[in-house]
C-alpha cells in the first residue's frame, strides 16, 4: 500500500518541480489576446475589437501575432 503511494508522490513532485524550473528559466507564458476581445454583450458572444493587434508567447514557440479586423 505504501509503495504505490510513494510512486504517485514521486511522479507528482517531479511534475511540479519541472514546471517550476521551466518557469524560472523561460518565464511565464504571456498572452494579451484578452485585451482585444469585446465581452460587453453576453447575448452576442465574444467578438474581436477591430484594428487590434496583440502577440502571444509560449515555451518553445516563436511569438504569434493576432490581428483582428
Short mmCIF file of N, CA and C in Angstrom, two decimals:
data_model
loop_
_atom_site.label_atom_id
_atom_site.label_comp_id
_atom_site.label_asym_id
_atom_site.label_seq_id
_atom_site.Cartn_x
_atom_site.Cartn_y
_atom_site.Cartn_z
N UNK A 1 0.82 -1.19 0.00
CA UNK A 1 0.00 0.00 0.00
C UNK A 1 0.87 1.26 0.00
N UNK A 2 1.96 1.22 0.70
CA UNK A 2 2.83 2.40 0.79
C UNK A 2 3.62 2.60 -0.50
N UNK A 3 4.02 1.52 -1.15
CA UNK A 3 4.83 1.63 -2.37
C UNK A 3 4.08 2.35 -3.50
N UNK A 4 2.82 2.02 -3.83
CA UNK A 4 2.11 2.79 -4.86
C UNK A 4 1.92 4.25 -4.47
N UNK A 5 1.67 4.51 -3.20
CA UNK A 5 1.52 5.89 -2.73
C UNK A 5 2.83 6.66 -2.89
N UNK A 6 3.93 6.02 -2.58
CA UNK A 6 5.24 6.64 -2.74
C UNK A 6 5.54 6.91 -4.21
N UNK A 7 5.16 5.99 -5.09
CA UNK A 7 5.37 6.18 -6.53
C UNK A 7 4.56 7.37 -7.03
N UNK A 8 3.31 7.49 -6.61
CA UNK A 8 2.48 8.63 -7.03
C UNK A 8 3.03 9.95 -6.51
N UNK A 9 3.48 9.95 -5.28
CA UNK A 9 4.07 11.18 -4.71
C UNK A 9 5.32 11.58 -5.48
N UNK A 10 6.12 10.62 -5.90
CA UNK A 10 7.32 10.90 -6.67
C UNK A 10 6.97 11.51 -8.01
N UNK A 11 5.99 10.95 -8.69
CA UNK A 11 5.58 11.48 -10.00
C UNK A 11 5.03 12.89 -9.88
N UNK A 12 4.20 13.12 -8.88
CA UNK A 12 3.63 14.46 -8.68
C UNK A 12 4.71 15.48 -8.35
N UNK A 13 5.64 15.11 -7.49
CA UNK A 13 6.69 16.06 -7.11
C UNK A 13 7.62 16.36 -8.29
N UNK A 14 7.91 15.37 -9.12
CA UNK A 14 8.75 15.62 -10.31
C UNK A 14 8.03 16.51 -11.31
N UNK A 15 6.75 16.28 -11.52
CA UNK A 15 5.99 17.12 -12.45
C UNK A 15 5.92 18.56 -11.95
N UNK A 16 5.66 18.75 -10.67
CA UNK A 16 5.57 20.09 -10.10
C UNK A 16 6.91 20.81 -10.16
N UNK A 17 7.99 20.12 -9.78
CA UNK A 17 9.30 20.77 -9.77
C UNK A 17 9.77 21.09 -11.18
N UNK A 18 9.50 20.23 -12.15
CA UNK A 18 9.93 20.52 -13.52
C UNK A 18 9.17 21.72 -14.09
N UNK A 19 7.90 21.88 -13.72
CA UNK A 19 7.13 23.04 -14.16
C UNK A 19 7.71 24.32 -13.56
N UNK A 20 8.04 24.29 -12.29
CA UNK A 20 8.59 25.48 -11.64
C UNK A 20 9.97 25.85 -12.20
N UNK A 21 10.82 24.86 -12.46
CA UNK A 21 12.13 25.13 -13.04
C UNK A 21 11.98 25.72 -14.44
N UNK A 22 11.04 25.20 -15.22
CA UNK A 22 10.79 25.73 -16.55
C UNK A 22 10.33 27.18 -16.50
N UNK A 23 9.45 27.51 -15.55
CA UNK A 23 9.01 28.89 -15.40
C UNK A 23 10.15 29.80 -14.98
N UNK A 24 11.04 29.33 -14.13
CA UNK A 24 12.17 30.15 -13.69
C UNK A 24 13.13 30.41 -14.85
N UNK A 25 13.34 29.44 -15.71
CA UNK A 25 14.28 29.59 -16.83
C UNK A 25 13.68 30.42 -17.95
N UNK A 26 12.43 30.12 -18.35
CA UNK A 26 11.82 30.75 -19.52
C UNK A 26 10.86 31.87 -19.20
N UNK A 27 10.46 32.03 -17.98
CA UNK A 27 9.43 32.99 -17.63
C UNK A 27 8.06 32.40 -17.89
N UNK A 28 7.04 33.06 -17.43
CA UNK A 28 5.68 32.56 -17.62
C UNK A 28 5.21 32.88 -19.04
N UNK A 29 4.37 32.02 -19.62
CA UNK A 29 3.81 32.34 -20.94
C UNK A 29 2.99 33.63 -20.87
N UNK A 30 3.06 34.43 -21.91
CA UNK A 30 2.36 35.71 -21.92
C UNK A 30 1.33 35.72 -23.03
N UNK A 31 0.14 36.10 -22.70
CA UNK A 31 -0.93 36.21 -23.67
C UNK A 31 -1.71 37.48 -23.39
N UNK A 32 -1.89 38.29 -24.42
CA UNK A 32 -2.67 39.51 -24.28
C UNK A 32 -3.87 39.48 -25.20
N UNK A 33 -4.28 38.29 -25.63
CA UNK A 33 -5.41 38.18 -26.54
C UNK A 33 -6.67 38.72 -25.90
N UNK A 34 -6.80 38.55 -24.60
CA UNK A 34 -7.99 39.04 -23.90
C UNK A 34 -8.18 40.54 -24.00
N UNK A 35 -7.09 41.28 -24.24
CA UNK A 35 -7.19 42.74 -24.37
C UNK A 35 -7.91 43.14 -25.66
N UNK A 36 -7.95 42.25 -26.64
CA UNK A 36 -8.57 42.56 -27.93
C UNK A 36 -9.93 41.89 -28.10
N UNK A 37 -10.52 41.43 -27.02
CA UNK A 37 -11.82 40.79 -27.11
C UNK A 37 -12.88 41.62 -26.40
N UNK A 38 -14.03 41.75 -27.05
CA UNK A 38 -15.15 42.51 -26.51
C UNK A 38 -16.15 41.54 -25.89
N UNK A 39 -16.33 41.61 -24.58
CA UNK A 39 -17.26 40.73 -23.88
C UNK A 39 -18.41 41.52 -23.26
N UNK A 40 -18.66 42.74 -23.74
CA UNK A 40 -19.66 43.60 -23.12
C UNK A 40 -21.10 43.18 -23.45
N UNK A 41 -21.29 42.37 -24.49
CA UNK A 41 -22.63 41.92 -24.88
C UNK A 41 -22.69 40.40 -24.77
N UNK A 42 -23.04 39.86 -23.60
CA UNK A 42 -23.03 38.40 -23.43
C UNK A 42 -24.01 37.68 -24.35
N UNK A 43 -25.08 38.34 -24.76
CA UNK A 43 -26.04 37.68 -25.64
C UNK A 43 -25.51 37.55 -27.08
N UNK A 44 -24.54 38.38 -27.47
CA UNK A 44 -23.96 38.31 -28.81
C UNK A 44 -22.68 37.48 -28.84
N UNK A 45 -22.15 37.14 -27.69
CA UNK A 45 -20.92 36.35 -27.64
C UNK A 45 -19.69 37.24 -27.60
N UNK A 46 -18.54 36.61 -27.71
CA UNK A 46 -17.26 37.33 -27.66
C UNK A 46 -16.88 37.72 -29.08
N UNK A 47 -16.49 38.98 -29.26
CA UNK A 47 -16.08 39.47 -30.57
C UNK A 47 -14.72 40.15 -30.46
N UNK A 48 -13.97 40.14 -31.55
CA UNK A 48 -12.69 40.83 -31.61
C UNK A 48 -12.90 42.32 -31.84
N UNK A 49 -12.08 43.14 -31.21
CA UNK A 49 -12.14 44.58 -31.40
C UNK A 49 -11.42 44.90 -32.72
N UNK A 50 -12.08 45.64 -33.63
CA UNK A 50 -11.45 45.94 -34.92
C UNK A 50 -10.13 46.70 -34.77
N UNK A 51 -9.20 46.40 -35.67
CA UNK A 51 -7.88 47.04 -35.75
C UNK A 51 -7.06 46.86 -34.47
N UNK A 52 -7.24 45.77 -33.77
CA UNK A 52 -6.49 45.49 -32.55
C UNK A 52 -5.43 44.44 -32.85
N UNK A 53 -4.21 44.69 -32.42
CA UNK A 53 -3.10 43.75 -32.61
C UNK A 53 -2.57 43.32 -31.25
N UNK A 54 -2.21 42.06 -31.13
CA UNK A 54 -1.63 41.55 -29.90
C UNK A 54 -0.72 40.37 -30.22
N UNK A 55 0.19 40.06 -29.32
CA UNK A 55 1.09 38.93 -29.51
C UNK A 55 0.95 37.97 -28.35
N UNK A 56 1.31 36.72 -28.63
CA UNK A 56 1.26 35.68 -27.60
C UNK A 56 2.57 34.90 -27.67
N UNK A 57 3.17 34.65 -26.51
CA UNK A 57 4.40 33.86 -26.46
C UNK A 57 4.16 32.64 -25.60
N UNK A 58 4.81 31.55 -25.96
CA UNK A 58 4.71 30.31 -25.21
C UNK A 58 6.06 29.62 -25.29
N UNK A 59 6.27 28.62 -24.45
CA UNK A 59 7.55 27.92 -24.39
C UNK A 59 7.85 27.23 -25.72
N UNK A 60 9.02 27.47 -26.28
CA UNK A 60 9.49 26.75 -27.46
C UNK A 60 8.79 27.11 -28.75
N UNK A 61 7.96 28.13 -28.76
CA UNK A 61 7.23 28.53 -29.96
C UNK A 61 7.54 30.00 -30.21
N UNK A 62 7.80 30.37 -31.47
CA UNK A 62 8.03 31.78 -31.75
C UNK A 62 6.77 32.61 -31.44
N UNK A 63 6.93 33.89 -31.15
CA UNK A 63 5.76 34.73 -30.84
C UNK A 63 4.76 34.72 -31.99
N UNK A 64 3.48 34.69 -31.63
CA UNK A 64 2.39 34.70 -32.61
C UNK A 64 1.68 36.03 -32.49
N UNK A 65 1.44 36.68 -33.64
CA UNK A 65 0.74 37.97 -33.64
C UNK A 65 -0.69 37.77 -34.13
N UNK A 66 -1.63 38.28 -33.37
CA UNK A 66 -3.05 38.22 -33.75
C UNK A 66 -3.48 39.62 -34.17
N UNK A 67 -4.17 39.71 -35.31
CA UNK A 67 -4.71 40.96 -35.82
C UNK A 67 -6.20 40.76 -36.05
N UNK A 68 -7.03 41.59 -35.44
CA UNK A 68 -8.46 41.49 -35.59
C UNK A 68 -8.95 42.57 -36.56
N UNK A 69 -9.79 42.15 -37.51
CA UNK A 69 -10.37 43.10 -38.49
C UNK A 69 -11.74 43.53 -38.05
#
